[in-house]
PDB file of C-alpha atoms in Angstrom:
ATOM      1  CA  UNK A  22     157.993   2.312 103.940  1.00 76.00           C
ATOM      2  CA  UNK A  23     156.513   5.023 102.813  1.00 85.00           C
ATOM      3  CA  UNK A  24     152.584   6.707 104.089  1.00 87.00           C
ATOM      4  CA  UNK A  25     150.315   9.330 102.824  1.00 87.00           C
ATOM      5  CA  UNK A  26     149.640  11.502 105.691  1.00 88.00           C
ATOM      6  CA  UNK A  27     147.826  14.067 104.265  1.00 90.00           C
ATOM      7  CA  UNK A  28     146.282  15.311 100.723  1.00 91.00           C
ATOM      8  CA  UNK A  29     145.321  19.148  99.550  1.00 93.00           C
ATOM      9  CA  UNK A  30     142.180  19.631  97.001  1.00 93.00           C
ATOM     10  CA  UNK A  31     139.883  21.327  96.025  1.00 94.00           C
ATOM     11  CA  UNK A  32     136.470  21.207  97.840  1.00 90.00           C
ATOM     12  CA  UNK A  33     133.134  22.622  96.883  1.00 88.00           C
ATOM     13  CA  UNK A  34     133.951  25.384  98.751  1.00 87.00           C
ATOM     14  CA  UNK A  35     137.461  26.345  97.353  1.00 92.00           C
ATOM     15  CA  UNK A  36     136.372  25.146  94.126  1.00 94.00           C
ATOM     16  CA  UNK A  37     138.861  26.230  90.941  1.00 95.00           C
ATOM     17  CA  UNK A  38     137.466  28.900  87.857  1.00 96.00           C
ATOM     18  CA  UNK A  39     137.709  27.901  84.883  1.00 96.00           C
ATOM     19  CA  UNK A  40     141.511  28.683  83.377  1.00 96.00           C
ATOM     20  CA  UNK A  41     143.191  28.695  86.683  1.00 96.00           C
ATOM     21  CA  UNK A  42     145.979  26.215  87.544  1.00 96.00           C
ATOM     22  CA  UNK A  43     145.427  23.119  90.421  1.00 95.00           C
ATOM     23  CA  UNK A  44     147.787  21.682  92.585  1.00 96.00           C
ATOM     24  CA  UNK A  45     146.968  18.506  93.750  1.00 95.00           C
ATOM     25  CA  UNK A  46     149.412  17.407  96.971  1.00 94.00           C
ATOM     26  CA  UNK A  47     149.476  14.724  98.932  1.00 92.00           C
ATOM     27  CA  UNK A  48     152.740  14.720 101.809  1.00 92.00           C
ATOM     28  CA  UNK A  49     153.925  11.225 101.693  1.00 88.00           C
ATOM     29  CA  UNK A  50     155.607  10.150 105.730  1.00 88.00           C
ATOM     30  CA  UNK A  51     159.491   8.591 104.231  1.00 77.00           C
ATOM     31  CA  UNK A  52     162.757   8.525 103.263  1.00 72.00           C
ATOM     32  CA  UNK A  53     163.199   9.349 100.021  1.00 70.00           C
ATOM     33  CA  UNK A  54     160.447   9.386  97.959  1.00 74.00           C
ATOM     34  CA  UNK A  55     160.726   8.193  94.070  1.00 77.00           C
ATOM     35  CA  UNK A  56     159.136  10.415  91.560  1.00 72.00           C
ATOM     36  CA  UNK A  57     158.825   6.947  89.967  1.00 78.00           C
ATOM     37  CA  UNK A  58     156.624   5.009  92.772  1.00 83.00           C
ATOM     38  CA  UNK A  59     153.788   7.750  93.340  1.00 88.00           C
ATOM     39  CA  UNK A  60     151.025   6.663  91.050  1.00 90.00           C
ATOM     40  CA  UNK A  61     148.603   8.888  90.266  1.00 93.00           C
ATOM     41  CA  UNK A  62     144.269   8.352  89.191  1.00 94.00           C
ATOM     42  CA  UNK A  63     141.644   9.857  88.781  1.00 92.00           C
ATOM     43  CA  UNK A  64     138.381   8.888  89.167  1.00 91.00           C
ATOM     44  CA  UNK A  65     140.357   5.520  89.810  1.00 90.00           C
ATOM     45  CA  UNK A  66     141.590   5.515  86.007  1.00 91.00           C
ATOM     46  CA  UNK A  67     145.624   5.861  86.022  1.00 90.00           C
ATOM     47  CA  UNK A  68     146.477   8.547  84.783  1.00 87.00           C
ATOM     48  CA  UNK A  69     148.595   9.618  81.919  1.00 79.00           C
ATOM     49  CA  UNK A  70     150.738  12.714  81.817  1.00 73.00           C
ATOM     50  CA  UNK A  71     150.135  14.473  78.435  1.00 77.00           C
ATOM     51  CA  UNK A  72     148.563  17.463  80.369  1.00 81.00           C
ATOM     52  CA  UNK A  73     149.786  17.003  83.937  1.00 90.00           C
ATOM     53  CA  UNK A  74     153.224  17.439  85.218  1.00 90.00           C
ATOM     54  CA  UNK A  75     154.675  15.361  88.684  1.00 90.00           C
ATOM     55  CA  UNK A  76     156.894  16.327  90.747  1.00 90.00           C
ATOM     56  CA  UNK A  77     157.766  15.472  94.142  1.00 88.00           C
ATOM     57  CA  UNK A  78     159.534  18.383  96.641  1.00 88.00           C
ATOM     58  CA  UNK A  79     160.751  16.773  99.914  1.00 85.00           C
ATOM     59  CA  UNK A  80     157.703  15.108 101.487  1.00 86.00           C
ATOM     60  CA  UNK A  81     155.067  16.337  98.652  1.00 89.00           C
ATOM     61  CA  UNK A  82     154.395  15.211  95.655  1.00 90.00           C
ATOM     62  CA  UNK A  83     152.355  16.984  93.677  1.00 93.00           C
ATOM     63  CA  UNK A  84     150.200  16.463  90.444  1.00 93.00           C
ATOM     64  CA  UNK A  85     150.205  19.982  88.874  1.00 94.00           C
ATOM     65  CA  UNK A  86     148.016  21.688  85.743  1.00 93.00           C
ATOM     66  CA  UNK A  87     148.709  25.338  84.154  1.00 92.00           C
ATOM     67  CA  UNK A  88     145.182  25.482  83.437  1.00 94.00           C
ATOM     68  CA  UNK A  89     142.225  23.439  84.112  1.00 94.00           C
ATOM     69  CA  UNK A  90     138.631  23.254  83.124  1.00 93.00           C
ATOM     70  CA  UNK A  91     135.559  21.495  84.225  1.00 92.00           C
ATOM     71  CA  UNK A  92     136.432  18.197  82.146  1.00 92.00           C
ATOM     72  CA  UNK A  93     139.378  17.812  85.065  1.00 93.00           C
ATOM     73  CA  UNK A  94     136.926  17.847  87.632  1.00 94.00           C
ATOM     74  CA  UNK A  95     137.160  14.619  89.490  1.00 93.00           C
ATOM     75  CA  UNK A  96     138.240  12.495  92.451  1.00 94.00           C
ATOM     76  CA  UNK A  97     141.790  12.328  92.335  1.00 95.00           C
ATOM     77  CA  UNK A  98     143.914   9.552  94.336  1.00 94.00           C
ATOM     78  CA  UNK A  99     147.565   9.049  95.377  1.00 92.00           C
ATOM     79  CA  UNK A 100     149.180   5.731  95.684  1.00 91.00           C
ATOM     80  CA  UNK A 101     152.363   4.875  96.270  1.00 89.00           C
ATOM     81  CA  UNK A 102     153.986   1.609  97.526  1.00 81.00           C
ATOM     82  CA  UNK A 103     154.815  -0.212 100.533  1.00 74.00           C
ATOM     83  CA  UNK A 104     156.017  -3.093 102.483  1.00 72.00           C
ATOM     84  CA  UNK A 105     152.301  -3.755 103.818  1.00 71.00           C
ATOM     85  CA  UNK A 106     151.245  -3.160  99.975  1.00 70.00           C
ATOM     86  CA  UNK A 107     150.378   0.388  99.172  1.00 83.00           C
ATOM     87  CA  UNK A 108     149.890   3.859 100.833  1.00 87.00           C
ATOM     88  CA  UNK A 109     146.237   5.249  99.332  1.00 88.00           C
ATOM     89  CA  UNK A 110     144.633   8.620  99.743  1.00 92.00           C
ATOM     90  CA  UNK A 111     141.606  10.502  97.787  1.00 93.00           C
ATOM     91  CA  UNK A 112     141.457  14.179  96.667  1.00 94.00           C
ATOM     92  CA  UNK A 113     139.005  15.920  94.930  1.00 94.00           C
ATOM     93  CA  UNK A 114     139.083  19.097  92.039  1.00 95.00           C
ATOM     94  CA  UNK A 115     135.971  21.086  92.086  1.00 95.00           C
ATOM     95  CA  UNK A 116     135.669  23.375  88.934  1.00 96.00           C
ATOM     96  CA  UNK A 117     133.179  26.307  88.685  1.00 96.00           C
ATOM     97  CA  UNK A 118     130.621  25.711  86.196  1.00 96.00           C
ATOM     98  CA  UNK A 119     127.697  28.225  84.494  1.00 96.00           C
ATOM     99  CA  UNK A 120     124.251  26.701  85.504  1.00 97.00           C
ATOM    100  CA  UNK A 121     122.769  24.243  83.425  1.00 95.00           C
ATOM    101  CA  UNK A 122     118.886  23.313  83.453  1.00 95.00           C
ATOM    102  CA  UNK A 123     117.908  19.925  83.630  1.00 92.00           C
ATOM    103  CA  UNK A 124     115.359  19.205  80.796  1.00 87.00           C
ATOM    104  CA  UNK A 125     115.806  15.111  80.370  1.00 83.00           C
ATOM    105  CA  UNK A 126     112.961  14.407  82.334  1.00 76.00           C
ATOM    106  CA  UNK A 127     109.486  14.427  80.561  1.00 69.00           C
ATOM    107  CA  UNK A 128     106.914  16.511  81.742  1.00 68.00           C
ATOM    108  CA  UNK A 129     108.625  18.871  84.101  1.00 71.00           C
ATOM    109  CA  UNK A 130     108.023  22.026  81.372  1.00 76.00           C
ATOM    110  CA  UNK A 131     104.572  21.720  82.999  1.00 72.00           C
ATOM    111  CA  UNK A 132     102.931  21.801  86.019  1.00 77.00           C
ATOM    112  CA  UNK A 133      99.166  21.688  87.067  1.00 75.00           C
ATOM    113  CA  UNK A 134      96.385  22.749  89.282  1.00 78.00           C
ATOM    114  CA  UNK A 135      93.292  22.987  90.388  1.00 73.00           C
ATOM    115  CA  UNK A 136      91.727  27.252  90.143  1.00 68.00           C
ATOM    116  CA  UNK A 137      88.481  26.314  91.521  1.00 70.00           C
ATOM    117  CA  UNK A 138      89.499  25.544  94.815  1.00 71.00           C
ATOM    118  CA  UNK A 139      92.296  27.990  95.501  1.00 73.00           C
ATOM    119  CA  UNK A 140      94.651  25.609  95.842  1.00 84.00           C
ATOM    120  CA  UNK A 141      98.928  26.369  95.989  1.00 88.00           C
ATOM    121  CA  UNK A 142     100.731  25.259  92.957  1.00 89.00           C
ATOM    122  CA  UNK A 143     103.896  23.980  92.637  1.00 90.00           C
ATOM    123  CA  UNK A 144     106.502  24.932  89.770  1.00 92.00           C
ATOM    124  CA  UNK A 145     109.641  23.381  90.194  1.00 93.00           C
ATOM    125  CA  UNK A 146     112.980  23.769  87.849  1.00 94.00           C
ATOM    126  CA  UNK A 147     116.169  21.700  88.110  1.00 93.00           C
ATOM    127  CA  UNK A 148     119.622  22.485  87.629  1.00 95.00           C
ATOM    128  CA  UNK A 149     123.098  21.938  88.579  1.00 94.00           C
ATOM    129  CA  UNK A 150     125.702  25.019  89.245  1.00 95.00           C
ATOM    130  CA  UNK A 151     129.377  25.776  91.261  1.00 95.00           C
ATOM    131  CA  UNK A 152     129.029  28.303  92.867  1.00 94.00           C
ATOM    132  CA  UNK A 153     125.408  27.984  93.995  1.00 94.00           C
ATOM    133  CA  UNK A 154     122.763  30.273  91.653  1.00 96.00           C
ATOM    134  CA  UNK A 155     120.239  32.483  91.965  1.00 96.00           C
ATOM    135  CA  UNK A 156     117.125  32.146  90.885  1.00 97.00           C
ATOM    136  CA  UNK A 157     114.799  34.345  89.242  1.00 96.00           C
ATOM    137  CA  UNK A 158     111.581  33.239  88.154  1.00 97.00           C
ATOM    138  CA  UNK A 159     108.986  35.807  86.186  1.00 96.00           C
ATOM    139  CA  UNK A 160     105.402  35.352  84.573  1.00 94.00           C
ATOM    140  CA  UNK A 161     104.705  36.456  80.869  1.00 86.00           C
ATOM    141  CA  UNK A 162     108.267  38.530  81.339  1.00 85.00           C
ATOM    142  CA  UNK A 163     107.027  39.736  84.656  1.00 90.00           C
ATOM    143  CA  UNK A 164     109.396  39.324  87.401  1.00 93.00           C
ATOM    144  CA  UNK A 165     107.481  37.953  90.906  1.00 92.00           C
ATOM    145  CA  UNK A 166     108.519  39.356  93.807  1.00 86.00           C
ATOM    146  CA  UNK A 167     107.843  37.122  96.997  1.00 81.00           C
ATOM    147  CA  UNK A 168     104.995  38.452  98.738  1.00 85.00           C
ATOM    148  CA  UNK A 169     102.212  36.619 100.004  1.00 86.00           C
ATOM    149  CA  UNK A 170     101.427  34.929  96.145  1.00 92.00           C
ATOM    150  CA  UNK A 171     104.202  34.086  95.167  1.00 94.00           C
ATOM    151  CA  UNK A 172     107.685  32.059  96.994  1.00 94.00           C
ATOM    152  CA  UNK A 173     110.612  31.149  95.579  1.00 95.00           C
ATOM    153  CA  UNK A 174     113.097  28.649  97.259  1.00 95.00           C
ATOM    154  CA  UNK A 175     115.943  26.923  96.471  1.00 95.00           C
ATOM    155  CA  UNK A 176     116.752  23.804  98.006  1.00 94.00           C
ATOM    156  CA  UNK A 177     120.031  21.660  97.545  1.00 91.00           C
ATOM    157  CA  UNK A 178     119.658  17.704  96.566  1.00 85.00           C
ATOM    158  CA  UNK A 179     121.951  14.886  97.257  1.00 77.00           C
ATOM    159  CA  UNK A 180     123.740  13.806  94.689  1.00 70.00           C
ATOM    160  CA  UNK A 181     123.105  10.217  93.482  1.00 64.00           C
ATOM    161  CA  UNK A 182     127.143   9.226  93.606  1.00 66.00           C
ATOM    162  CA  UNK A 183     129.293   9.702  96.815  1.00 61.00           C
ATOM    163  CA  UNK A 184     131.224  11.514  95.099  1.00 70.00           C
ATOM    164  CA  UNK A 185     130.240  14.544  91.864  1.00 78.00           C
ATOM    165  CA  UNK A 186     132.036  17.169  90.674  1.00 85.00           C
ATOM    166  CA  UNK A 187     127.898  18.625  90.446  1.00 89.00           C
ATOM    167  CA  UNK A 188     126.114  20.695  92.417  1.00 90.00           C
ATOM    168  CA  UNK A 189     122.421  19.802  92.019  1.00 93.00           C
ATOM    169  CA  UNK A 190     119.149  22.438  93.443  1.00 95.00           C
ATOM    170  CA  UNK A 191     115.709  21.694  92.916  1.00 94.00           C
ATOM    171  CA  UNK A 192     114.078  25.564  92.720  1.00 95.00           C
ATOM    172  CA  UNK A 193     110.567  26.153  93.538  1.00 95.00           C
ATOM    173  CA  UNK A 194     107.746  28.061  92.973  1.00 96.00           C
ATOM    174  CA  UNK A 195     104.722  28.049  94.906  1.00 95.00           C
ATOM    175  CA  UNK A 196     102.025  30.215  93.578  1.00 93.00           C
ATOM    176  CA  UNK A 197      99.026  30.641  96.634  1.00 93.00           C
ATOM    177  CA  UNK A 198      94.778  31.164  96.255  1.00 90.00           C
ATOM    178  CA  UNK A 199      95.394  29.830  92.650  1.00 88.00           C
ATOM    179  CA  UNK A 200      93.492  31.469  90.007  1.00 88.00           C
ATOM    180  CA  UNK A 201      92.880  30.980  86.411  1.00 87.00           C
ATOM    181  CA  UNK A 202      94.727  34.167  85.725  1.00 90.00           C
ATOM    182  CA  UNK A 203      97.333  32.221  87.621  1.00 90.00           C
ATOM    183  CA  UNK A 204      98.038  30.225  84.202  1.00 91.00           C
ATOM    184  CA  UNK A 205     100.742  30.529  81.862  1.00 91.00           C
ATOM    185  CA  UNK A 206     103.997  30.481  80.998  1.00 93.00           C
ATOM    186  CA  UNK A 207     106.523  31.166  83.898  1.00 95.00           C
ATOM    187  CA  UNK A 208     109.997  31.678  83.480  1.00 96.00           C
ATOM    188  CA  UNK A 209     112.833  30.260  85.709  1.00 96.00           C
ATOM    189  CA  UNK A 210     116.120  32.132  85.112  1.00 97.00           C
ATOM    190  CA  UNK A 211     119.083  30.841  86.894  1.00 97.00           C
ATOM    191  CA  UNK A 212     122.612  32.522  87.256  1.00 97.00           C
ATOM    192  CA  UNK A 213     126.225  32.280  89.100  1.00 97.00           C
ATOM    193  CA  UNK A 214     129.531  34.304  87.875  1.00 96.00           C
ATOM    194  CA  UNK A 215     130.379  32.433  84.722  1.00 97.00           C
ATOM    195  CA  UNK A 216     126.514  32.052  82.763  1.00 97.00           C
ATOM    196  CA  UNK A 217     122.759  31.990  83.249  1.00 98.00           C
ATOM    197  CA  UNK A 218     120.315  29.787  81.356  1.00 97.00           C
ATOM    198  CA  UNK A 219     116.775  29.653  81.306  1.00 96.00           C
ATOM    199  CA  UNK A 220     113.730  27.463  80.837  1.00 95.00           C
ATOM    200  CA  UNK A 221     109.993  27.398  80.857  1.00 94.00           C
ATOM    201  CA  UNK A 222     107.084  26.104  83.014  1.00 92.00           C
ATOM    202  CA  UNK A 223     103.474  26.314  82.165  1.00 90.00           C
ATOM    203  CA  UNK A 224     101.099  26.138  84.661  1.00 91.00           C
ATOM    204  CA  UNK A 225      97.486  24.886  83.315  1.00 85.00           C
ATOM    205  CA  UNK A 226      94.512  23.061  85.325  1.00 78.00           C
ATOM    206  CA  UNK A 227      93.915  19.946  86.036  1.00 68.00           C
ATOM    207  CA  UNK A 228      94.100  17.828  82.787  1.00 65.00           C
ATOM    208  CA  UNK A 229      94.880  14.045  81.329  1.00 67.00           C
ATOM    209  CA  UNK A 230      98.051  12.918  81.722  1.00 72.00           C
ATOM    210  CA  UNK A 231     100.561  12.123  79.157  1.00 70.00           C
ATOM    211  CA  UNK A 232     102.255   9.048  77.911  1.00 75.00           C
ATOM    212  CA  UNK A 233     105.087   6.999  79.764  1.00 78.00           C
ATOM    213  CA  UNK A 234     108.137   6.856  76.792  1.00 73.00           C
ATOM    214  CA  UNK A 235     111.210   5.235  76.835  1.00 78.00           C
ATOM    215  CA  UNK A 236     109.297   1.772  77.735  1.00 83.00           C
ATOM    216  CA  UNK A 237     111.951  -1.355  77.757  1.00 83.00           C
ATOM    217  CA  UNK A 238     111.830  -4.701  78.708  1.00 83.00           C
ATOM    218  CA  UNK A 239     114.658  -5.132  81.285  1.00 80.00           C
ATOM    219  CA  UNK A 240     114.062  -8.918  82.411  1.00 80.00           C
ATOM    220  CA  UNK A 241     112.408 -11.826  81.174  1.00 84.00           C
ATOM    221  CA  UNK A 242     112.355 -15.812  82.293  1.00 84.00           C
ATOM    222  CA  UNK A 243     109.926 -18.337  81.644  1.00 83.00           C
ATOM    223  CA  UNK A 244     107.341 -16.880  83.426  1.00 80.00           C
ATOM    224  CA  UNK A 245     107.744 -13.398  83.968  1.00 83.00           C
ATOM    225  CA  UNK A 246     108.821 -10.403  82.117  1.00 83.00           C
ATOM    226  CA  UNK A 247     109.917  -6.516  84.466  1.00 86.00           C
ATOM    227  CA  UNK A 248     109.035  -4.258  82.103  1.00 84.00           C
ATOM    228  CA  UNK A 249     110.293  -0.723  82.821  1.00 82.00           C
ATOM    229  CA  UNK A 250     108.650   3.055  81.557  1.00 77.00           C
ATOM    230  CA  UNK A 251     109.335   6.797  82.246  1.00 75.00           C
ATOM    231  CA  UNK A 252     106.270   8.357  83.624  1.00 72.00           C
ATOM    232  CA  UNK A 253     104.998  12.169  81.690  1.00 69.00           C
ATOM    233  CA  UNK A 254     103.912  14.105  82.864  1.00 67.00           C
ATOM    234  CA  UNK A 255     100.441  13.590  85.307  1.00 72.00           C
ATOM    235  CA  UNK A 256      98.089  16.489  84.840  1.00 68.00           C
ATOM    236  CA  UNK A 257      98.221  17.392  88.365  1.00 65.00           C
ATOM    237  CA  UNK A 258      97.075  14.157  89.902  1.00 60.00           C
ATOM    238  CA  UNK A 259      98.274  10.835  91.451  1.00 72.00           C
ATOM    239  CA  UNK A 260      98.740   8.549  88.137  1.00 72.00           C
ATOM    240  CA  UNK A 261      98.428   5.076  87.942  1.00 80.00           C
ATOM    241  CA  UNK A 262      99.601   2.406  84.687  1.00 79.00           C
ATOM    242  CA  UNK A 263      98.313  -0.588  83.432  1.00 81.00           C
ATOM    243  CA  UNK A 264     100.124  -3.122  81.339  1.00 80.00           C
ATOM    244  CA  UNK A 265      98.007  -4.928  78.321  1.00 82.00           C
ATOM    245  CA  UNK A 266      99.482  -7.144  76.674  1.00 79.00           C
ATOM    246  CA  UNK A 267      98.630 -10.240  74.009  1.00 82.00           C
ATOM    247  CA  UNK A 268     100.151 -12.693  72.299  1.00 80.00           C
ATOM    248  CA  UNK A 269     102.080 -12.326  68.982  1.00 79.00           C
ATOM    249  CA  UNK A 270      99.491 -14.982  67.693  1.00 84.00           C
ATOM    250  CA  UNK A 271      96.006 -13.292  68.765  1.00 83.00           C
ATOM    251  CA  UNK A 272      94.775  -9.841  67.556  1.00 82.00           C
ATOM    252  CA  UNK A 273      93.757  -8.722  70.915  1.00 81.00           C
ATOM    253  CA  UNK A 274      94.883  -7.956  74.390  1.00 78.00           C
TER     254      UNK A 274
END
């Protein structure tokens, strides 16, 4: 019976520009190939074909779209039935997009360090982009160049799922031998050929932490309660947390 022997998609290094056409190909060993027997999936959901065209040419089963956008990015799969069950193969479709700074985590707009001991401050900026962005750091709108005082690095992060159509980066600015004059507002500007994003991070002296947020009771049993929360900005110190509770019939914790 028919077996899928090879696929042709678009990996991160081959990521498509928005608006360009996409052709996903599965090469099938077997004759003849029935177009109706080839099924296509995106992120494990069978595709509807209002946007895509299915085609068979020789041994190539292809999925064609004239103009793609970022929402089309994902993990695609082709499948064909045979006497052993089915033959299944996956292929990526990666689409380029402008940088997007992650502002979802509380406290990421702040950093703190002690100015009395000439310590090093780390200012972090988290961004998603394809292709890889360039990062420019500024303080009070003045460009910061790498020097004995400043160092900028950009780390690629491992995505949380085994297949991700995003690239994640952590930009870090190291400020060496911090004095009070280094406190202030820093700008992280990230750019690729599709666009720019920018955010501000405030560097301060050591301070009290911000309150935690998103406090949830995630599980209960007859003798226990499991509580989760999102820590706030740590003020420059390691944080510890205390949980206080009271019975609904009591007036004290």
